[in-house]
mmCIF file of C-alpha atoms and ligand atoms in Angstrom:
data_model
loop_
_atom_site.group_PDB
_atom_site.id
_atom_site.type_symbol
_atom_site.label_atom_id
_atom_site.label_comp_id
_atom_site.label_asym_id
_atom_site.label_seq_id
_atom_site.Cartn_x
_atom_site.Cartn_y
_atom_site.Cartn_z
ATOM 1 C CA UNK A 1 -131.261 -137.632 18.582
ATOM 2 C CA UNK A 2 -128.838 -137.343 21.232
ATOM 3 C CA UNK A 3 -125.974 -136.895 18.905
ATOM 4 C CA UNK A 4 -127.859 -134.169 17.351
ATOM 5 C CA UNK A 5 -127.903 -132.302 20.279
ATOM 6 C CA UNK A 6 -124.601 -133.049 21.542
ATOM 7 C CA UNK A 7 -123.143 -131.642 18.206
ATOM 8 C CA UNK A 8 -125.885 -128.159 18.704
ATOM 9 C CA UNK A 9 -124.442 -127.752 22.054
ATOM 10 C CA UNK A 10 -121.164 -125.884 21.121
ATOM 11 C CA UNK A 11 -123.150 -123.763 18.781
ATOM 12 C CA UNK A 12 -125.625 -122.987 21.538
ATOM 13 C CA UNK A 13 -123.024 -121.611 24.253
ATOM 14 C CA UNK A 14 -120.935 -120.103 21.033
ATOM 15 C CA UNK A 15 -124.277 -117.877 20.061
ATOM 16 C CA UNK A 16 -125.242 -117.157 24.098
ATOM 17 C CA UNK A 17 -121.583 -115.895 24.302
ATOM 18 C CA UNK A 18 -122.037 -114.076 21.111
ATOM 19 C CA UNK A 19 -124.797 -112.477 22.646
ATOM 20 C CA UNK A 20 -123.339 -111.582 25.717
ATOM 21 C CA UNK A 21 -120.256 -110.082 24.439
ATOM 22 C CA UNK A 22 -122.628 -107.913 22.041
ATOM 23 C CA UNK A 23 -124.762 -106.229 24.814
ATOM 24 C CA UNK A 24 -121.416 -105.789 27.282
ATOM 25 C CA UNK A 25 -120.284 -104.004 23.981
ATOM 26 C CA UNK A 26 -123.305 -102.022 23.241
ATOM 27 C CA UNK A 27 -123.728 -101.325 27.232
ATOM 28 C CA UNK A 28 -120.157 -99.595 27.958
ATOM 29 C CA UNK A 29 -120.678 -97.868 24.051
ATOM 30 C CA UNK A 30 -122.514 -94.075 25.176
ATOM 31 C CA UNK A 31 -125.381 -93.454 22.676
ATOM 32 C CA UNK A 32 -124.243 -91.299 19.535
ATOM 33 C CA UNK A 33 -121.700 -88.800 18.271
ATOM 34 C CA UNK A 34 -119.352 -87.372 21.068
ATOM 35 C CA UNK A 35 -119.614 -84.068 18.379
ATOM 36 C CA UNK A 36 -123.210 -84.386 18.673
ATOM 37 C CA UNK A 37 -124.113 -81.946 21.425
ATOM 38 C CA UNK A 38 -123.061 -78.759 19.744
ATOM 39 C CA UNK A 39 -126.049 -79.425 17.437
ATOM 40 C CA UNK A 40 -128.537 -78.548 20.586
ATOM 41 C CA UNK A 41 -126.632 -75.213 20.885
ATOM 42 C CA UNK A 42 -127.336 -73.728 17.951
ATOM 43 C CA UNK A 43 -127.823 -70.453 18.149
ATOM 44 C CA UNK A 44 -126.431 -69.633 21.710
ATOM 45 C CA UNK A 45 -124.827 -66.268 22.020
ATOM 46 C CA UNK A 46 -123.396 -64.002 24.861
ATOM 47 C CA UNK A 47 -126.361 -64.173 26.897
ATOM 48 C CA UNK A 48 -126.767 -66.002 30.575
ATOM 49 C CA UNK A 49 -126.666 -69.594 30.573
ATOM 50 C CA UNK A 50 -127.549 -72.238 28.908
ATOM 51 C CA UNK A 51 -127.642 -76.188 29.528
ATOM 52 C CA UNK A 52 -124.929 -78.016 28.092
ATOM 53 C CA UNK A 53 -122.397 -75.208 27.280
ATOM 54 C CA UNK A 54 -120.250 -77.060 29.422
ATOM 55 C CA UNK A 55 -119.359 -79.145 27.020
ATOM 56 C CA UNK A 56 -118.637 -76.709 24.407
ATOM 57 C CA UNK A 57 -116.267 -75.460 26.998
ATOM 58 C CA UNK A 58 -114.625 -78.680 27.052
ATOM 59 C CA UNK A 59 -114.462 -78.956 23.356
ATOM 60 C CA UNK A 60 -112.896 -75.847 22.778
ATOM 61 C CA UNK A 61 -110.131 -76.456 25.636
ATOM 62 C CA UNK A 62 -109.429 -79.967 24.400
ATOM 63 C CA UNK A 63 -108.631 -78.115 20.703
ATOM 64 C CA UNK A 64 -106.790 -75.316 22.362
ATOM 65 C CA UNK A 65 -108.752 -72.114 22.271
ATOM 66 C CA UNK A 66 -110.403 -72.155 25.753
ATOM 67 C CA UNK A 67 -107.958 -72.176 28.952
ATOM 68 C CA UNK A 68 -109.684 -71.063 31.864
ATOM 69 C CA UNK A 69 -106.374 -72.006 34.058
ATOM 70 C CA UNK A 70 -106.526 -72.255 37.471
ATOM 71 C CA UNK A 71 -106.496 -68.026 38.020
ATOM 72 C CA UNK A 72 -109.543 -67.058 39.047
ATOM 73 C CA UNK A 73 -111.372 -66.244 42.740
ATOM 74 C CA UNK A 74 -113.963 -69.268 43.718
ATOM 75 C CA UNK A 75 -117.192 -68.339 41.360
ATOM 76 C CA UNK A 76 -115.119 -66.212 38.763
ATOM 77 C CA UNK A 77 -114.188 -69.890 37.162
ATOM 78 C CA UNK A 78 -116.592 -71.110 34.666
ATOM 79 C CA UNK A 79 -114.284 -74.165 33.099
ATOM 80 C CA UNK A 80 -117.254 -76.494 34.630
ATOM 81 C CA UNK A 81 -120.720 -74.738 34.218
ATOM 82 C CA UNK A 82 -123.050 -73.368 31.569
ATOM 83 C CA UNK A 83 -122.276 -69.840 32.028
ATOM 84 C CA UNK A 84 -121.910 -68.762 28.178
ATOM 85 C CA UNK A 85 -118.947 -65.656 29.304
ATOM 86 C CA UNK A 86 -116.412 -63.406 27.448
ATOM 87 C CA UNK A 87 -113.693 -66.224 27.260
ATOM 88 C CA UNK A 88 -116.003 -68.506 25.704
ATOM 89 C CA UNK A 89 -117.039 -65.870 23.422
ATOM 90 C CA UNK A 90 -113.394 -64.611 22.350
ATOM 91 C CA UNK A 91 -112.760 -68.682 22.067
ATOM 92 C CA UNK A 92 -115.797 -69.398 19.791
ATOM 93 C CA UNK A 93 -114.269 -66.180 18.058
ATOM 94 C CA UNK A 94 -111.060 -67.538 17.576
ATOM 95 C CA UNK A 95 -112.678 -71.023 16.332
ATOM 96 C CA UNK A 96 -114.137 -69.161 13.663
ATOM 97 C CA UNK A 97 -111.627 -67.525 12.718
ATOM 98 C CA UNK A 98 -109.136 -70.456 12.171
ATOM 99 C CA UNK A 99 -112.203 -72.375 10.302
ATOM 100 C CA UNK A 100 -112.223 -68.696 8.293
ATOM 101 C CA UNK A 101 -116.401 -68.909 9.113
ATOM 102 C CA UNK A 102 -117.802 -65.455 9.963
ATOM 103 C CA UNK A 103 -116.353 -63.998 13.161
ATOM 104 C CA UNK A 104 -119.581 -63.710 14.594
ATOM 105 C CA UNK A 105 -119.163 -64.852 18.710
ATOM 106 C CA UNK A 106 -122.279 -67.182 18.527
ATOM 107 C CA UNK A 107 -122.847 -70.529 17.382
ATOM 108 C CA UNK A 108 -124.648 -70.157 13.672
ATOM 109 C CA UNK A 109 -125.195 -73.047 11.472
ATOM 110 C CA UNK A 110 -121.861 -73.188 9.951
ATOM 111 C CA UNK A 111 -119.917 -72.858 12.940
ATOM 112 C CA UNK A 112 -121.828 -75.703 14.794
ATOM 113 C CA UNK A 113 -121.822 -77.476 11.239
ATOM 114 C CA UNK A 114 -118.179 -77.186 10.971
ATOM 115 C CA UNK A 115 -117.428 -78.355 14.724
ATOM 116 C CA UNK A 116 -119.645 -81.436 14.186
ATOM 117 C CA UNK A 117 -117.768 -82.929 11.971
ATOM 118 C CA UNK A 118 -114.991 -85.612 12.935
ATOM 119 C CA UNK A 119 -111.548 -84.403 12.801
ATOM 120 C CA UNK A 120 -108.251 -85.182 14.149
ATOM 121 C CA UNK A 121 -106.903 -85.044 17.882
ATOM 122 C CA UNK A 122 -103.962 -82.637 17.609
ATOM 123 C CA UNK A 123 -105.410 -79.444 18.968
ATOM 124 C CA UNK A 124 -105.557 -76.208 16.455
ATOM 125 C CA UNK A 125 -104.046 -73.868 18.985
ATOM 126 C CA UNK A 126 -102.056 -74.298 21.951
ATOM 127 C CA UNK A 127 -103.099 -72.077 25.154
ATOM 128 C CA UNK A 128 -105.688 -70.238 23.064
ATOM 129 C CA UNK A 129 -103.246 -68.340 20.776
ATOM 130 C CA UNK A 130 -102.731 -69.254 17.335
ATOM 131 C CA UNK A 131 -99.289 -70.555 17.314
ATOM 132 C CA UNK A 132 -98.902 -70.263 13.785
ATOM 133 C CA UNK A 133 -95.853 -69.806 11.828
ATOM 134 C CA UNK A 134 -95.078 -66.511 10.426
ATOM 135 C CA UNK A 135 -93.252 -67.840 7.273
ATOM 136 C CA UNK A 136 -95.635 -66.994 4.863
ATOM 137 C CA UNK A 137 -94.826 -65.189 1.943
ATOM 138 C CA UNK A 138 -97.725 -63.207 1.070
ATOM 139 C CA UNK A 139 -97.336 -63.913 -2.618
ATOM 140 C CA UNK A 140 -97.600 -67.481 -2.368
ATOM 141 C CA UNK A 141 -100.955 -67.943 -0.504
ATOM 142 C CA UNK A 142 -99.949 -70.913 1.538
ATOM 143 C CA UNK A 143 -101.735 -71.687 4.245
ATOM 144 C CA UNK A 144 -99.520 -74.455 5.414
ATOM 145 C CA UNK A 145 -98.255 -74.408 9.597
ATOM 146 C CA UNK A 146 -95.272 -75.791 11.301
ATOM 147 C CA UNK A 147 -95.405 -77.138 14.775
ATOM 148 C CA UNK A 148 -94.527 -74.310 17.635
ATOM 149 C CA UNK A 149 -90.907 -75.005 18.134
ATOM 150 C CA UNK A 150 -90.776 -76.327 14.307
ATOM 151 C CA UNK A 151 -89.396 -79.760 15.527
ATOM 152 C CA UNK A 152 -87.591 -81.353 12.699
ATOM 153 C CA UNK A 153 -86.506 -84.744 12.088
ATOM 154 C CA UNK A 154 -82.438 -84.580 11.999
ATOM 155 C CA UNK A 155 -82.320 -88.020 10.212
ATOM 156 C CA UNK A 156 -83.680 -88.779 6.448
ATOM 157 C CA UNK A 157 -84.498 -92.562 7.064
ATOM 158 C CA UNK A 158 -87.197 -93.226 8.761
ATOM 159 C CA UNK A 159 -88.330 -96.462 10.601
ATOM 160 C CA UNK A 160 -91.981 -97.333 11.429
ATOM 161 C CA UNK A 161 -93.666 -100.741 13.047
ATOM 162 C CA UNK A 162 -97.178 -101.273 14.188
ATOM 163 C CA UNK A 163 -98.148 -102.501 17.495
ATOM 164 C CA UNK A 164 -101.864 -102.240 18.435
ATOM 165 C CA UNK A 165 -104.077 -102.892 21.732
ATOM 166 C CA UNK A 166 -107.016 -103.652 19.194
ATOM 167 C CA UNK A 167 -107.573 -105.649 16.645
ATOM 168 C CA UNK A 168 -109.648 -104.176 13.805
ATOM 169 C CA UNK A 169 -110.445 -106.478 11.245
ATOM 170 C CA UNK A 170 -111.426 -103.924 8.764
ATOM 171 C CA UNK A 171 -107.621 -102.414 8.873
ATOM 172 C CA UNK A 172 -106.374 -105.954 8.145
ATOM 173 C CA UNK A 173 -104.452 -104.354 5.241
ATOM 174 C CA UNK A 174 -103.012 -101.446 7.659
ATOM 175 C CA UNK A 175 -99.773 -102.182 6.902
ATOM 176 C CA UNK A 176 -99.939 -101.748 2.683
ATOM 177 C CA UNK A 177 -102.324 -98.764 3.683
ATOM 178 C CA UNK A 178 -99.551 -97.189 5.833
ATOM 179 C CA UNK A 179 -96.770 -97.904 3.260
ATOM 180 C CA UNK A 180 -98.995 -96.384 0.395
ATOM 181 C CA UNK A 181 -99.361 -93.144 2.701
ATOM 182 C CA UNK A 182 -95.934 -92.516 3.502
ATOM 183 C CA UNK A 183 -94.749 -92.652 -0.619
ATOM 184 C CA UNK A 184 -97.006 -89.641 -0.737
ATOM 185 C CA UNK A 185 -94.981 -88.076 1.561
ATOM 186 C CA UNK A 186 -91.545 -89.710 0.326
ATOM 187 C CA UNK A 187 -92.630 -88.403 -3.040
ATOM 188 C CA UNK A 188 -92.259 -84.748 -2.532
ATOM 189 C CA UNK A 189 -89.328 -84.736 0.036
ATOM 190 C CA UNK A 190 -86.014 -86.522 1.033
ATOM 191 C CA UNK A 191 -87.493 -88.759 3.143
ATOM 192 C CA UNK A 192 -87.471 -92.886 3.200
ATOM 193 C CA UNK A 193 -90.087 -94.742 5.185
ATOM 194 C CA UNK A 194 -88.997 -98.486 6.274
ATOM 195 C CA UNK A 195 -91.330 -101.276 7.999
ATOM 196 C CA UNK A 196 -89.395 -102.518 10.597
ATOM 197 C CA UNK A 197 -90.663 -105.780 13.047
ATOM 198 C CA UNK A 198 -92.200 -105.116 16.166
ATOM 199 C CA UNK A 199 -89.407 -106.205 18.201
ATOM 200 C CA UNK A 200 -86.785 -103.683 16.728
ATOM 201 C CA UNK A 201 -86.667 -100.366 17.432
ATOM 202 C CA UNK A 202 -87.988 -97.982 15.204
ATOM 203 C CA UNK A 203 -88.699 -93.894 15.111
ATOM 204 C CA UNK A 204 -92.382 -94.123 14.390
ATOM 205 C CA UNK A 205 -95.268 -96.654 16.481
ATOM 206 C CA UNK A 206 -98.237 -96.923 14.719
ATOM 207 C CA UNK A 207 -100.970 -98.460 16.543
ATOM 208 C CA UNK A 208 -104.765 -99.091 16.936
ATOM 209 C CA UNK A 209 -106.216 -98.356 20.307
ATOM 210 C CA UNK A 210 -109.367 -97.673 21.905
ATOM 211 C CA UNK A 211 -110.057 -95.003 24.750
ATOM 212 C CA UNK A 212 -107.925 -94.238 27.173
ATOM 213 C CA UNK A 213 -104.948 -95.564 26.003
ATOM 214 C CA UNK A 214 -102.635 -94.643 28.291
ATOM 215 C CA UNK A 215 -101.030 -91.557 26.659
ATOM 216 C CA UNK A 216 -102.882 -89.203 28.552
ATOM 217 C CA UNK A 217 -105.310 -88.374 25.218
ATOM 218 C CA UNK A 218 -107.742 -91.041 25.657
ATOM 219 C CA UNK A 219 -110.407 -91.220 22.153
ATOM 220 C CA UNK A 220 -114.046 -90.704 22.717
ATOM 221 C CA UNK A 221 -115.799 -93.746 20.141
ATOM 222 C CA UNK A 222 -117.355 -93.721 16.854
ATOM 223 C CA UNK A 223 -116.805 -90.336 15.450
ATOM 224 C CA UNK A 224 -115.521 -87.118 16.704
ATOM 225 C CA UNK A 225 -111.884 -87.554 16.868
ATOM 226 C CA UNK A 226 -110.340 -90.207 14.354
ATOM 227 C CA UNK A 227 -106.923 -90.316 15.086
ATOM 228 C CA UNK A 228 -103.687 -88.082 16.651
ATOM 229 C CA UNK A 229 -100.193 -88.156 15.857
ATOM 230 C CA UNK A 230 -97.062 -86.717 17.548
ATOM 231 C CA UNK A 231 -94.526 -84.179 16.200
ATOM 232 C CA UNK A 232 -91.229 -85.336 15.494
ATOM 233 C CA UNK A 233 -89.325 -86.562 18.562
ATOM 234 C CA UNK A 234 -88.072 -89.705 19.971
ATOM 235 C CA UNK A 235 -91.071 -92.175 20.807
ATOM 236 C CA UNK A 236 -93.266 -90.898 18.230
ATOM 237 C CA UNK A 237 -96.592 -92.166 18.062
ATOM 238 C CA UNK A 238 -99.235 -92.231 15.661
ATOM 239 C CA UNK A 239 -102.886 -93.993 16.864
ATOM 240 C CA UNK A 240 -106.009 -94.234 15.113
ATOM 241 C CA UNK A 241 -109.657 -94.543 17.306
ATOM 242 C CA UNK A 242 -110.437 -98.206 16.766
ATOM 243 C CA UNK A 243 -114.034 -97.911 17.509
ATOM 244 C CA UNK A 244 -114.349 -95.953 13.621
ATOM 245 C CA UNK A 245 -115.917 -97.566 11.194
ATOM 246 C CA UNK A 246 -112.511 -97.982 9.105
ATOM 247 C CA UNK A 247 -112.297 -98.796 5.521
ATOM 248 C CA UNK A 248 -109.822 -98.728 2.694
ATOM 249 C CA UNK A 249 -112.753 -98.044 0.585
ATOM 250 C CA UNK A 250 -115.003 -96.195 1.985
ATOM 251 C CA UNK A 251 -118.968 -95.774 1.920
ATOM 252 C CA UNK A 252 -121.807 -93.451 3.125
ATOM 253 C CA UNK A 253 -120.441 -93.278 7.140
ATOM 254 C CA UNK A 254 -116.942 -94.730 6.975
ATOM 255 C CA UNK A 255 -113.590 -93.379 7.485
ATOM 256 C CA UNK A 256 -110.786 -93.782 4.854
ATOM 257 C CA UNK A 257 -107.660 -95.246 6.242
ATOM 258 C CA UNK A 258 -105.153 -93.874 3.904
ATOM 259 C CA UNK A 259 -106.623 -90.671 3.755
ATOM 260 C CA UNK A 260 -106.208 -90.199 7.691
ATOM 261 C CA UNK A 261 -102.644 -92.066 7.543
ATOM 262 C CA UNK A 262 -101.718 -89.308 5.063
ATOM 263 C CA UNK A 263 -102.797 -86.684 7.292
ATOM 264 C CA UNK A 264 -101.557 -87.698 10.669
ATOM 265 C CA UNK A 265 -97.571 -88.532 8.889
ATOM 266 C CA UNK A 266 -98.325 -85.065 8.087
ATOM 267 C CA UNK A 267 -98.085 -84.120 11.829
ATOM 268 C CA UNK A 268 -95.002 -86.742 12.383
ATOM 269 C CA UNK A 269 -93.011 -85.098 10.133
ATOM 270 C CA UNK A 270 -93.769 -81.434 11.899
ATOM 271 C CA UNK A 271 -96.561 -79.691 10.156
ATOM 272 C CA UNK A 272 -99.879 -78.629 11.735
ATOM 273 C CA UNK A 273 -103.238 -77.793 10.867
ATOM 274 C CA UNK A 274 -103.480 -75.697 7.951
ATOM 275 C CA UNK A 275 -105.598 -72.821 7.933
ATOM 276 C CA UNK A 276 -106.470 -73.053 4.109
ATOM 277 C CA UNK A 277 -109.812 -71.123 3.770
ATOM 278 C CA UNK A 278 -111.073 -73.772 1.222
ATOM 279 C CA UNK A 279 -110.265 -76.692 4.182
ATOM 280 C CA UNK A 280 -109.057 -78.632 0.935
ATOM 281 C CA UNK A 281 -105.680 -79.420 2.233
ATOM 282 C CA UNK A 282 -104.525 -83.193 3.711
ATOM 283 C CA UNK A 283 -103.730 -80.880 7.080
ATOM 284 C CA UNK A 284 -106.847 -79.579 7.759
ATOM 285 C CA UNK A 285 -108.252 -80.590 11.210
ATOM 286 C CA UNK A 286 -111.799 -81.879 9.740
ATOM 287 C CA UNK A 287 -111.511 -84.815 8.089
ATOM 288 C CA UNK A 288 -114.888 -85.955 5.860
ATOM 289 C CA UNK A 289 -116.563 -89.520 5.850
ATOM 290 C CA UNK A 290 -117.724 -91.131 3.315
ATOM 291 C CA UNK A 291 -114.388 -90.078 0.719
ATOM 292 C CA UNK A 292 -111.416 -91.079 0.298
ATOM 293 C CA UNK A 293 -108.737 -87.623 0.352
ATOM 294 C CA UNK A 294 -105.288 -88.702 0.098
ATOM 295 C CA UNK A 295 -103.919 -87.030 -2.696
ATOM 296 C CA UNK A 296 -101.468 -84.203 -0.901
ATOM 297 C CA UNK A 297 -102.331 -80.473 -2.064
ATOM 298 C CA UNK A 298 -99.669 -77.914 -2.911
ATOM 299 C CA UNK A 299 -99.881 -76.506 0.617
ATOM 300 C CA UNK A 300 -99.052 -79.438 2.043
ATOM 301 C CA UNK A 301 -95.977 -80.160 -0.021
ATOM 302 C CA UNK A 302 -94.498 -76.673 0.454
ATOM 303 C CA UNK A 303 -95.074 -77.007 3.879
ATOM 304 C CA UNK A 304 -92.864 -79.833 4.131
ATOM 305 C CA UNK A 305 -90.201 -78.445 2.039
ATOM 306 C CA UNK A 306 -90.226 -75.477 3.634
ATOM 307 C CA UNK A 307 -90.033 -77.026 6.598
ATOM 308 C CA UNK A 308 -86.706 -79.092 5.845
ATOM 309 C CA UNK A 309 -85.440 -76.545 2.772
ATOM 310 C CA UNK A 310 -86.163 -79.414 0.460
ATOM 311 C CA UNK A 311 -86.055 -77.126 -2.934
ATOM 312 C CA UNK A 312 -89.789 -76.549 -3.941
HETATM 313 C C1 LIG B 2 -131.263 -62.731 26.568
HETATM 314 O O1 LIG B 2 -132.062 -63.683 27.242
HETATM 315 C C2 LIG B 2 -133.260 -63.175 27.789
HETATM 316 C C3 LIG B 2 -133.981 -64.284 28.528
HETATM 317 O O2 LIG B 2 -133.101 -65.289 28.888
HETATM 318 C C4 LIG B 2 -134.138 -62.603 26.671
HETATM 319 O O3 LIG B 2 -135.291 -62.031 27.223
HETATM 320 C C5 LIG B 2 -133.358 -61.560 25.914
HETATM 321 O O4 LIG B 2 -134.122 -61.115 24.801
HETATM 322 C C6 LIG B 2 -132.031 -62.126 25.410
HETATM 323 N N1 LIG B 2 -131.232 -61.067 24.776
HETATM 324 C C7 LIG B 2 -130.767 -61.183 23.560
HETATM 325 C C8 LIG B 2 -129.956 -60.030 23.048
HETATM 326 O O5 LIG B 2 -130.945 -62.172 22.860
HETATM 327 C C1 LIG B 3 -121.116 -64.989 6.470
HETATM 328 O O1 LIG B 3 -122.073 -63.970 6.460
HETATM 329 C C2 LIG B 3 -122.545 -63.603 5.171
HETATM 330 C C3 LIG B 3 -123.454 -62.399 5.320
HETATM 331 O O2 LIG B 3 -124.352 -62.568 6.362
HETATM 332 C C4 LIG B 3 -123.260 -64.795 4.556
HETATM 333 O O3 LIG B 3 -123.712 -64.490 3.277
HETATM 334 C C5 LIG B 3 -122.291 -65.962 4.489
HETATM 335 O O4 LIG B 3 -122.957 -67.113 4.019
HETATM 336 C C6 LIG B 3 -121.719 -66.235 5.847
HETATM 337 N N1 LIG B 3 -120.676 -67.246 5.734
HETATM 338 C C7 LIG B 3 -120.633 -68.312 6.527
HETATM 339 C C8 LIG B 3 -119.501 -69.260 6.292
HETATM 340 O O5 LIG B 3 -121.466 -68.526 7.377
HETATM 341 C C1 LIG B 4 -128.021 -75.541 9.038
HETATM 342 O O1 LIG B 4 -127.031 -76.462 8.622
HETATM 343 C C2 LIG B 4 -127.516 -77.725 8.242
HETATM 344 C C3 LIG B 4 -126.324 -78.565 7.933
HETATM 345 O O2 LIG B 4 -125.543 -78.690 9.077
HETATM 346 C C4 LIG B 4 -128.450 -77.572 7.063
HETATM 347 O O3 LIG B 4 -128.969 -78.834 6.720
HETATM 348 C C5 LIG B 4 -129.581 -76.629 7.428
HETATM 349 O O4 LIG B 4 -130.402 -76.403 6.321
HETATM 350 C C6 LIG B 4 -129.022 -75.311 7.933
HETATM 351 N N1 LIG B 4 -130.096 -74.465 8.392
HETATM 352 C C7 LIG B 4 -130.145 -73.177 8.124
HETATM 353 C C8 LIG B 4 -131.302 -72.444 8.673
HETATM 354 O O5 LIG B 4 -129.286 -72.603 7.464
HETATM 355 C C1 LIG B 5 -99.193 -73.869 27.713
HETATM 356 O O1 LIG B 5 -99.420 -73.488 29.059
HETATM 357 C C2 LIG B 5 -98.893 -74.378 30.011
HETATM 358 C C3 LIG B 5 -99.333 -73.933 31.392
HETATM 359 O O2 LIG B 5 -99.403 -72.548 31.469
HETATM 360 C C4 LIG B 5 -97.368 -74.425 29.862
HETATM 361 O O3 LIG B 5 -96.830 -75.332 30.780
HETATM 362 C C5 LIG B 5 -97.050 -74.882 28.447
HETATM 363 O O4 LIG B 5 -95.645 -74.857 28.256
HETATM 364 C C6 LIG B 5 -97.709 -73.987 27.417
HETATM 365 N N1 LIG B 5 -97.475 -74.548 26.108
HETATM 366 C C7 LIG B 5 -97.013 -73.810 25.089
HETATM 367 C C8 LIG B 5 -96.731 -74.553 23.834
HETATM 368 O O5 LIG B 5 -96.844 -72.604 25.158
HETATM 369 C C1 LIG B 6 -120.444 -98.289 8.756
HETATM 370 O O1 LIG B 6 -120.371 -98.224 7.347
HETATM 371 C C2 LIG B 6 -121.334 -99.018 6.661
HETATM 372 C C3 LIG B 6 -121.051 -98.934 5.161
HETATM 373 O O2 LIG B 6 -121.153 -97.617 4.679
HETATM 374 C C4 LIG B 6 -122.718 -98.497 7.012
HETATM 375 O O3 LIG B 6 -123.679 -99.314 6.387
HETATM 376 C C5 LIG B 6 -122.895 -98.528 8.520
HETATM 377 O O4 LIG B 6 -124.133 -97.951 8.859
HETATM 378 C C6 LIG B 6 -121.787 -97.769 9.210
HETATM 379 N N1 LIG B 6 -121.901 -97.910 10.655
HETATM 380 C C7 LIG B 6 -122.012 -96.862 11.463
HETATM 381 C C8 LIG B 6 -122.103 -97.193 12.910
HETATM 382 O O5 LIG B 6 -122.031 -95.715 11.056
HETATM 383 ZN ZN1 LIG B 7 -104.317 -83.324 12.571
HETATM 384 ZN ZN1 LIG B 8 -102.905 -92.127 21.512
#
């Protein structure tokens, strides 16, 4: 009897820890999709106010097409409140626009449909203009977008290593996942990816992190933004969210590693989001649960080249 209970007694304090680190998780977790309040706009247009347009506000200045600045007389400046005004307007306009949805000003079903779903950190625009590039040859119908400044890598070799604040135990593979997405891109250029070990230095950190993270773009939880990625420069970074539901094979409501790898080298090797009407390209900014899309479209690969003069 009493060694019966002397050997439950580690169980018991492992399952009321259990339990306490569960609710302290659950507790500090808000409720839902961080995307989920545009769905309670629907159908808002230029007209007075309405509750909870701040946050549109802040959605469409954390993707770039909203910048209220810091002009503006004391009750001119509606960056904070639910005032629905003519630069919200012209920035849902440009949204749609970009996301080629009908340039209508309001929020319709397919605009707040297409702004609901999770998508990748690097902002579309950058001080509400579209900063894209202006090599397009009409004949080709690419939709594919360099970086403003087109920052280039000057080297052919690159090094990566992985160094996390979170462990995710469903990315325990990260590391063939990674290599896997970075042939795709090795494929179709000049470029060579290398693991190198955490203590050497290397071009690329690749990382899982949670929140703020201490690069001043802090993720938001399950859903909404996935991941972000740096251009090419020294100390590039590319994090995922840790709080997705990650898999390497993914069902109904989970997020494909490889497929967001794929997209976010993309942005480390200099190209942005692509405006492709038919959003089929690795570099658009929505990226879908549930599927795995990791197979690079031609856009994509004459962005790159284009990008280097790699010969198409
Ligand atoms: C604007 O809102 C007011 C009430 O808030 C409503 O009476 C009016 O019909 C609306 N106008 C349009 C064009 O929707
Ligand atoms: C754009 O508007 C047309 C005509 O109203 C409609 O048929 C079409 O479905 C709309 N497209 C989108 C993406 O909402
Ligand atoms: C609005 O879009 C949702 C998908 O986001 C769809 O299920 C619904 O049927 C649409 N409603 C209308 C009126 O088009
Ligand atoms: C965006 O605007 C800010 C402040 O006006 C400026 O510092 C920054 O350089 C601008 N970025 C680009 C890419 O134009
Ligand atoms: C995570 O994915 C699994 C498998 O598809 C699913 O059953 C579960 O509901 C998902 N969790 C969340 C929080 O979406
Ligand atoms: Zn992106
Ligand atoms: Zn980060």
């Amino acid at each position: 009897m009493s060694t019966m209970t002397a050997r439950s007694f580690p169980i018991f304090v492992a399952i009321l820890l259990l339990v306490a680190m569960q609710s302290r998780t659950i507790q500090s977790k808000p409720s839902g999709d961080p995307f989920g309040f545009v769905k309670h706009l629907e159908g808002c247009h230029k007209n007075g106010s309405v509750k909870g347009l701040h946050e549109l506000k802040r959605y469409l200045e954390k993707f770039g097409y909203l910048n209220y600045g810091h002009q503006g007389k004391k009750g001119h400046n509606h960056a904070n409140d639910d005032e629905f005004d003519d630069l919200l307007e012209s920035a849902i306009k440009a949204y749609q626009q970009n996301h080629h949805l009908n340039v209508t000003g309001s929020l319709d079903n397919s605009t707040v449909h297409e702004m609901m779903q999770p998508r990748c950190g690097v902002p579309d625009v950058v001080n509400g203009t579209k900063h894209y590039h202006t090599h397009k040859s009409i004949h080709t119908l690419a939709h594919y977008n360099f970086i403003p400044g087109n920052p280039r890598w000057a080297k052919r070799q690159l090094t990566y290593k992985f160094r996390s604040s979170v462990q995710v135990p469903a990315a325990q593979n990260i590391r063939s996942i990674c290599a896997k997405a970075f042939q795709r891109w090795a494929q179709v250029t000049e470029f060579t990816f290398q693991e190198v070990s955490v203590s050497s230095p290397a071009d690329i950190v690749i990382g899982f992190h949670r929140r703020d993270h201490n690069d001043g773009k802090a993720f938001d939880g399950p859903q909404g933004v996935l991941a972000h990625a740096t251009p090419p420069a020294s100390n590039a970074m590319f994090h995922f969210d840790a709080d997705e539901n990650w898999s390497e094979n993914p069902g109904p409501n989970q997020m494909d590693l490889e497929s967001v790898a794929v997209h976010e080298i993309g942005h480390l090797l200099g190209l942005d989001h692509n405006d492709d009407p038919n959003a089929d390209a690795i570099m658009s900014s929505g990226i879908p649960s549930g599927i795995a899309k990791r197979d690079l479209r031609a856009d994509d690969i004459q962005g790159v080249r284009a990008l280097y003069g790699f010969a198409n």
